[in-house]
């Protein structure tokens, strides 16, 4: 169908909701005051911030005083990991091999400052075995950072089991902080940091149909954090700089929508993902699903991300062939795809050779339709057949 556009790269970024666009425009046209100004225009702008903060806090079930707006998920993660100073607490951090580069590269910077970092392995599905965490914990571990949903293969980490491991230690009097990168879980799964005893949690607006360049860090009220930026002391002193009022306004609207809809979203998107995975596996002999088995009763399987390998073909070539048919997918995480030849996530899961080279990520959103999925299955099968005939 010429001219058809099917956007299945929602883990890279999402299309903003029309209500979000409207709120951003309104904030730029009407609420352009500086929220710190004392006059009416300032007060109006600060009201926009208050409303958005309440909406984001409500979407996470936390207090609005615990939300710090940042310039996106990456900044929220940097603030969390660098803002928790080691020193008196210890000098050992634990994370996993499948984290986003925002976590892994921040850990590299921590190492340069003398922090010791343990990077835990995952199983063949990309899932951390909580016993690995138990074994790695040391007396001087001061921070654990484990993501909620992996952005490349959609593995859902066992946060409840991790919470139980950490709760045991804390009951014994250990001061140990836990950061969760919930960027890909937010809006799809229930994200409730207080219920899990999470101290710091990062989210990003553009993954949930909000604007780019705005995110939030949940900082549990008991958590001591140092700011990264020196300046005017905005955001409870944790993120200086005049606030991005239009971006935050849009984020607030997106947060209110996802809070309303999150309960129904997972089931709807999962059934589309299953249709896509089953359809491709049936139509393309040899296709391999990377990551947790695609079953509704599998708690390790995220509803929106399907990563499939087509052995004998290169992911990049497949990507551009699908693009010619109006279908937008990714070879892995968007940030890594231009520079990085092989996904660190698939490698950590034990993938090698053709499975690494031939991987494609399809990521869905509440805007995805059955017709788009059926078109994608049909076109993927056709493209793979053509390419196999050409190259093999
Ligand atoms: N963490 C995960 C799991 C992500 O998928 C992303 C974005 O791809 C980020 C962090 C970074 O978020 P942002 O693009 O808002 O900086």
Coordinates of C-alpha atoms and ligand atoms in Angstrom, one line a residue:
X1 CA 0.0 0.0 0.0
X2 CA 2.0 3.0 -1.2
X3 CA 2.3 6.0 1.1
X4 CA 1.5 3.9 4.2
X5 CA 3.5 4.7 7.3
X6 CA 3.8 2.2 10.1
X7 CA 5.8 3.4 13.1
X8 CA 7.1 0.5 15.1
X9 CA 10.1 2.3 16.8
X10 CA 8.3 3.4 19.9
X11 CA 11.1 2.4 22.2
X12 CA 13.3 4.9 20.4
X13 CA 10.7 7.6 20.7
X14 CA 6.9 8.1 20.4
X15 CA 4.6 10.3 18.5
X16 CA 3.3 13.0 20.9
X17 CA -0.4 12.9 21.8
X18 CA -2.3 15.8 20.3
X19 CA -3.2 17.0 23.8
X20 CA 0.6 17.2 24.5
X21 CA 1.3 19.3 21.5
X22 CA -1.5 21.6 22.5
X23 CA -0.2 22.0 26.0
X24 CA 3.4 22.7 24.7
X25 CA 2.1 25.4 22.3
X26 CA -0.1 26.9 25.0
X27 CA 2.8 27.1 27.5
X28 CA 4.9 28.8 24.8
X29 CA 2.3 31.3 23.8
X30 CA 0.6 32.0 27.1
X31 CA 2.7 30.8 30.0
X32 CA 6.0 32.2 28.9
X33 CA 6.9 33.8 32.2
X34 CA 9.9 32.6 34.3
X35 CA 8.4 30.4 37.0
X36 CA 10.7 32.1 39.5
X37 CA 9.4 35.6 38.7
X38 CA 7.3 37.2 41.4
X39 CA 4.8 38.8 39.0
X40 CA 1.6 37.4 37.5
X41 CA 3.4 35.8 34.4
X42 CA 5.8 34.1 36.7
X43 CA 3.0 32.8 39.0
X44 CA 1.1 31.5 36.0
X45 CA 4.2 29.6 34.7
X46 CA 4.9 28.2 38.2
X47 CA 1.3 26.9 38.3
X48 CA 1.9 25.0 35.1
X49 CA 4.9 23.3 36.8
X50 CA 2.9 22.5 39.9
X51 CA 0.1 20.9 37.9
X52 CA 2.6 18.8 35.8
X53 CA 4.5 17.8 38.9
X54 CA 1.3 16.6 40.5
X55 CA 0.4 14.6 37.4
X56 CA 3.8 12.9 37.1
X57 CA 3.8 12.2 40.9
X58 CA 0.3 10.7 40.7
X59 CA 1.3 8.5 37.7
X60 CA 4.0 7.0 40.0
X61 CA 2.0 7.0 43.2
X62 CA 4.5 9.3 45.0
X63 CA 4.5 12.8 46.5
X64 CA 5.0 15.8 44.2
X65 CA 7.8 17.0 46.4
X66 CA 9.7 13.8 45.4
X67 CA 9.7 14.6 41.6
X68 CA 12.7 16.4 40.1
X69 CA 12.2 17.5 36.5
X70 CA 15.3 16.9 34.3
X71 CA 16.3 17.2 30.7
X72 CA 15.3 13.6 29.9
X73 CA 15.9 10.1 31.1
X74 CA 19.7 10.2 30.6
X75 CA 20.0 13.2 32.8
X76 CA 17.7 11.7 35.5
X77 CA 20.0 8.6 35.5
X78 CA 23.2 10.7 35.7
X79 CA 21.7 12.7 38.6
X80 CA 20.7 9.5 40.5
X81 CA 24.0 7.7 40.0
X82 CA 26.4 10.6 40.4
X83 CA 24.3 12.5 43.0
X84 CA 24.5 9.7 45.5
X85 CA 28.0 10.2 46.7
X86 CA 30.0 7.2 47.9
X87 CA 32.2 8.3 50.8
X88 CA 30.8 7.3 54.1
X89 CA 28.4 4.8 52.6
X90 CA 31.0 2.8 50.7
X91 CA 32.5 2.6 47.3
X92 CA 30.9 -0.3 45.5
X93 CA 28.0 -0.1 43.0
X94 CA 26.1 -3.0 41.4
X95 CA 24.4 -2.9 38.0
X96 CA 23.6 -5.3 35.2
X97 CA 25.1 -6.0 31.8
X98 CA 21.9 -5.1 29.9
X99 CA 21.4 -1.5 31.2
X100 CA 21.0 1.4 28.9
X101 CA 24.3 3.2 28.1
X102 CA 23.1 6.1 30.3
X103 CA 23.7 3.8 33.2
X104 CA 26.7 1.8 32.0
X105 CA 28.6 4.8 30.8
X106 CA 27.8 6.7 34.0
X107 CA 29.2 3.7 35.9
X108 CA 32.4 4.0 33.8
X109 CA 32.7 7.6 34.9
X110 CA 32.2 6.5 38.5
X111 CA 35.0 4.0 38.1
X112 CA 37.3 6.8 37.0
X113 CA 36.6 8.4 40.4
X114 CA 37.6 5.2 42.3
X115 CA 34.2 3.6 42.7
X116 CA 34.2 -0.2 42.1
X117 CA 31.4 -1.4 39.8
X118 CA 30.1 -5.0 39.5
X119 CA 28.2 -5.6 36.3
X120 CA 25.9 -8.6 36.8
X121 CA 25.4 -11.2 34.0
X122 CA 21.9 -12.0 32.7
X123 CA 20.4 -15.3 31.4
X124 CA 19.7 -16.2 27.8
X125 CA 16.5 -14.2 28.0
X126 CA 18.2 -11.0 29.3
X127 CA 16.8 -11.5 32.8
X128 CA 18.8 -11.1 36.0
X129 CA 18.8 -14.0 38.4
X130 CA 18.3 -12.3 41.9
X131 CA 20.7 -14.8 43.5
X132 CA 23.5 -13.1 41.4
X133 CA 22.7 -9.9 43.2
X134 CA 22.7 -11.6 46.5
X135 CA 26.1 -13.0 45.8
X136 CA 27.6 -9.7 44.6
X137 CA 26.5 -7.5 47.5
X138 CA 29.4 -6.4 49.7
X139 CA 29.6 -4.6 53.0
X140 CA 30.7 -1.5 51.1
X141 CA 28.0 -1.6 48.4
X142 CA 26.1 1.7 48.6
X143 CA 24.1 1.6 45.4
X144 CA 22.3 -0.9 43.2
X145 CA 21.0 0.1 39.8
X146 CA 18.7 -2.3 37.9
X147 CA 16.4 -1.4 35.0
X148 CA 12.7 -2.4 34.9
X149 CA 12.2 -3.2 31.2
X150 CA 15.1 -3.7 28.9
X151 CA 14.9 -1.3 25.9
X152 CA 16.3 -3.8 23.3
X153 CA 14.6 -7.1 24.0
X154 CA 11.8 -6.2 26.4
X155 CA 13.0 -8.3 29.3
X156 CA 11.2 -7.4 32.5
X157 CA 13.6 -7.6 35.5
X158 CA 12.4 -9.4 38.7
X159 CA 12.0 -6.2 40.7
X160 CA 9.9 -7.8 43.4
X161 CA 12.6 -10.4 44.1
X162 CA 15.3 -7.8 44.1
X163 CA 13.2 -5.7 46.5
X164 CA 13.0 -8.7 48.8
X165 CA 16.8 -9.2 48.7
X166 CA 17.4 -5.5 49.5
X167 CA 14.7 -5.3 52.1
X168 CA 16.4 -8.1 54.1
X169 CA 19.6 -6.2 54.2
X170 CA 18.0 -3.0 55.1
X171 CA 16.1 -4.7 58.0
X172 CA 19.6 -5.6 59.2
X173 CA 20.4 -1.8 59.3
X174 CA 22.3 -1.5 56.0
X175 CA 22.1 1.8 54.2
X176 CA 21.8 0.8 50.6
X177 CA 20.2 2.8 47.8
X178 CA 18.3 1.4 44.9
X179 CA 17.9 3.1 41.5
X180 CA 15.6 1.8 38.8
X181 CA 15.7 3.0 35.2
X182 CA 12.0 2.8 34.5
X183 CA 12.1 4.6 31.2
X184 CA 10.7 1.7 29.1
X185 CA 8.3 0.4 31.8
X186 CA 6.6 3.8 32.4
X187 CA 3.2 3.9 30.7
X188 CA 3.1 0.2 29.9
X189 CA 3.5 -1.5 33.3
X190 CA 2.6 -0.3 36.8
X191 CA 5.5 1.7 38.2
X192 CA 5.2 2.1 41.9
X193 CA 8.6 2.9 43.5
X194 CA 7.2 3.2 47.1
X195 CA 5.7 -0.2 47.0
X196 CA 9.0 -1.7 46.0
X197 CA 11.2 0.4 48.4
X198 CA 13.0 2.0 45.4
X199 CA 14.9 5.2 46.4
X200 CA 15.5 6.7 43.0
X201 CA 13.7 6.1 39.7
X202 CA 14.1 7.6 36.3
X203 CA 11.5 8.2 33.6
X204 CA 11.4 10.1 30.3
X205 CA 8.6 12.0 28.6
X206 CA 9.3 11.2 25.0
X207 CA 8.8 7.4 25.5
X208 CA 5.2 8.0 26.6
X209 CA 4.0 10.4 23.9
X210 CA 5.4 13.5 25.6
X211 CA 8.0 15.9 24.4
X212 CA 11.7 15.2 24.0
X213 CA 14.3 16.5 26.3
X214 CA 12.3 16.3 29.5
X215 CA 12.2 13.6 32.1
X216 CA 11.9 13.1 35.9
X217 CA 13.8 11.6 38.7
X218 CA 11.8 10.3 41.7
X219 CA 13.8 10.9 44.8
X220 CA 12.3 9.3 47.8
X221 CA 12.0 11.9 50.5
X222 CA 14.5 10.2 52.8
X223 CA 17.2 10.1 50.0
X224 CA 20.2 12.5 50.2
X225 CA 21.3 13.7 46.8
X226 CA 23.8 16.2 45.5
X227 CA 22.9 18.3 42.4
X228 CA 25.0 18.0 39.3
X229 CA 24.6 21.6 38.3
X230 CA 25.4 24.7 40.3
X231 CA 23.0 27.6 39.8
X232 CA 19.8 29.1 40.9
X233 CA 18.6 26.2 43.0
X234 CA 15.5 25.3 41.0
X235 CA 13.8 21.8 41.4
X236 CA 14.3 21.6 45.2
X237 CA 17.9 22.6 44.7
X238 CA 18.6 19.4 42.6
X239 CA 18.4 20.8 39.1
X240 CA 19.4 24.4 38.6
X241 CA 18.4 26.3 35.5
X242 CA 15.2 27.9 34.4
X243 CA 12.7 25.1 34.0
X244 CA 11.6 23.9 30.5
X245 CA 8.0 25.0 31.1
X246 CA 6.6 23.9 27.7
X247 CA 8.3 20.5 27.9
X248 CA 7.2 20.0 31.5
X249 CA 3.6 21.1 30.6
X250 CA 3.5 18.5 27.8
X251 CA 5.0 15.8 30.1
X252 CA 2.3 16.5 32.7
X253 CA -0.4 16.0 30.1
X254 CA 1.2 12.7 28.9
X255 CA 1.6 11.5 32.5
X256 CA -2.1 12.2 33.2
X257 CA -3.1 10.2 30.1
X258 CA -0.9 7.2 30.8
X259 CA -2.0 7.2 34.5
X260 CA -5.6 6.9 33.2
X261 CA -4.9 4.3 30.6
X262 CA -2.0 2.2 31.9
X263 CA -4.2 -0.6 33.2
X264 CA -5.7 -1.4 29.8
X265 CA -2.6 -0.7 27.8
X266 CA -0.4 -3.8 28.5
X267 CA -3.1 -6.3 27.5
X268 CA -3.9 -4.4 24.3
X269 CA -0.3 -3.9 23.2
X270 CA 0.7 -7.5 24.2
X271 CA -2.0 -9.0 22.0
X272 CA -0.6 -7.0 19.0
X273 CA 3.0 -8.0 19.9
X274 CA 1.9 -11.7 20.0
X275 CA 0.2 -11.3 16.7
X276 CA 3.3 -9.9 15.2
X277 CA 5.7 -12.5 16.7
X278 CA 3.5 -15.4 15.9
X279 CA 2.9 -14.1 12.4
X280 CA 6.5 -13.6 11.6
X281 CA 7.6 -16.9 13.2
X282 CA 5.0 -18.7 11.1
X283 CA 5.8 -16.9 7.8
X284 CA 9.6 -16.7 8.1
X285 CA 11.3 -20.1 8.7
X286 CA 14.5 -19.7 10.8
X287 CA 13.4 -16.4 12.5
X288 CA 14.4 -16.4 16.2
X289 CA 12.8 -14.5 19.0
X290 CA 15.4 -12.8 21.2
X291 CA 14.4 -12.3 24.8
X292 CA 11.6 -13.7 27.1
X293 CA 9.0 -16.0 25.6
X294 CA 6.0 -14.1 24.2
X295 CA 3.3 -15.4 26.5
X296 CA 0.7 -13.3 28.4
X297 CA 1.4 -15.4 31.6
X298 CA 5.2 -14.7 31.4
X299 CA 5.9 -11.9 33.8
X300 CA 9.4 -11.4 32.3
X301 CA 8.0 -10.4 28.9
X302 CA 7.2 -6.7 28.3
X303 CA 4.1 -6.0 26.2
X304 CA 5.6 -3.6 23.7
X305 CA 9.1 -4.8 22.5
X306 CA 9.7 -7.7 20.2
X307 CA 13.3 -8.4 19.1
X308 CA 13.7 -11.0 16.3
X309 CA 16.8 -12.2 14.4
X310 CA 16.8 -13.3 10.8
X311 CA 20.0 -15.4 10.5
X312 CA 21.9 -14.9 7.2
X313 CA 20.6 -11.4 6.8
X314 CA 21.9 -8.0 8.2
X315 CA 19.5 -6.1 10.4
X316 CA 20.5 -2.8 8.8
X317 CA 19.6 -4.0 5.4
X318 CA 16.3 -5.4 6.6
X319 CA 15.6 -2.1 8.3
X320 CA 16.0 -0.1 5.2
X321 CA 14.1 -2.6 3.1
X322 CA 11.1 -2.3 5.5
X323 CA 11.6 1.5 5.5
X324 CA 11.0 1.4 1.7
X325 CA 7.6 -0.1 2.4
X326 CA 6.8 2.6 5.0
X327 CA 7.7 0.5 8.1
X328 CA 10.0 2.0 10.7
X329 CA 11.8 -0.3 13.0
X330 CA 15.2 -0.4 14.7
X331 CA 18.3 -2.7 14.8
X332 CA 18.6 -2.2 18.6
X333 CA 18.6 0.9 20.7
X334 CA 18.5 4.0 18.6
X335 CA 21.4 5.7 20.5
X336 CA 23.7 2.8 19.8
X337 CA 22.7 1.9 16.2
X338 CA 24.9 4.3 14.3
X339 CA 28.1 3.6 16.2
X340 CA 27.9 0.1 17.6
X341 CA 28.2 -3.0 15.5
X342 CA 26.8 -5.5 18.0
X343 CA 24.3 -5.0 20.7
X344 CA 25.7 -5.3 24.2
X345 CA 22.4 -6.6 25.3
X346 CA 22.3 -9.5 22.9
X347 CA 25.9 -10.3 23.6
X348 CA 25.2 -10.4 27.3
X349 CA 22.4 -12.9 26.5
X350 CA 25.0 -15.1 24.7
X351 CA 24.0 -14.2 21.1
X352 CA 26.8 -14.4 18.6
X353 CA 27.4 -14.2 14.8
X354 CA 24.2 -14.3 12.7
X355 CA 21.9 -13.8 15.6
X356 CA 23.7 -10.5 16.5
X357 CA 23.9 -9.3 12.9
X358 CA 20.4 -10.1 11.9
X359 CA 18.5 -8.6 14.8
X360 CA 15.6 -6.2 14.4
X361 CA 13.5 -4.5 17.2
X362 CA 9.8 -3.9 16.6
X363 CA 8.4 -1.6 19.4
X364 CA 4.7 -1.0 19.7
X365 CA 2.6 1.7 21.4
X366 CA -1.1 2.2 22.3
X367 CA -1.4 3.9 18.9
X368 CA -0.4 0.7 17.0
X369 CA -3.3 -1.0 15.1
X370 CA -4.1 -4.6 14.1
X371 CA -4.0 -3.5 10.4
X372 CA -0.4 -2.1 10.9
X373 CA 0.7 -5.4 12.5
X374 CA -0.8 -7.5 9.7
X375 CA 0.9 -5.3 7.1
X376 CA 4.2 -5.5 8.9
X377 CA 4.0 -9.3 9.1
X378 CA 3.2 -9.6 5.4
X379 CA 5.9 -7.1 4.4
X380 CA 8.6 -8.6 6.7
X381 CA 8.0 -12.0 5.2
X382 CA 8.2 -10.6 1.7
X383 CA 11.3 -8.6 2.3
X384 CA 13.1 -11.6 4.0
X385 CA 12.1 -13.9 1.1
X386 CA 13.5 -11.4 -1.4
X387 CA 16.7 -10.8 0.5
X388 CA 17.3 -14.6 1.1
X389 CA 16.9 -15.1 -2.7
X390 CA 19.4 -12.3 -3.3
X391 CA 22.1 -13.2 -0.8
X392 CA 21.8 -16.9 -0.1
Ligands
LIG1 N1 17.0 4.3 29.7 C1 16.4 3.5 28.8 C2 16.0 2.1 29.2 C3 16.1 4.0 27.6 O1 15.5 3.2 26.7 C4 16.4 5.3 27.2 C5 16.2 5.9 25.9 O2 16.3 5.2 24.9 C6 17.0 6.1 28.2 C7 17.3 5.5 29.5 C8 17.4 7.5 28.0 O3 16.3 8.4 28.0 P1 16.4 9.8 27.2 O4 16.3 9.5 25.7 O5 15.2 10.5 27.7 O6 17.6 10.5 27.6

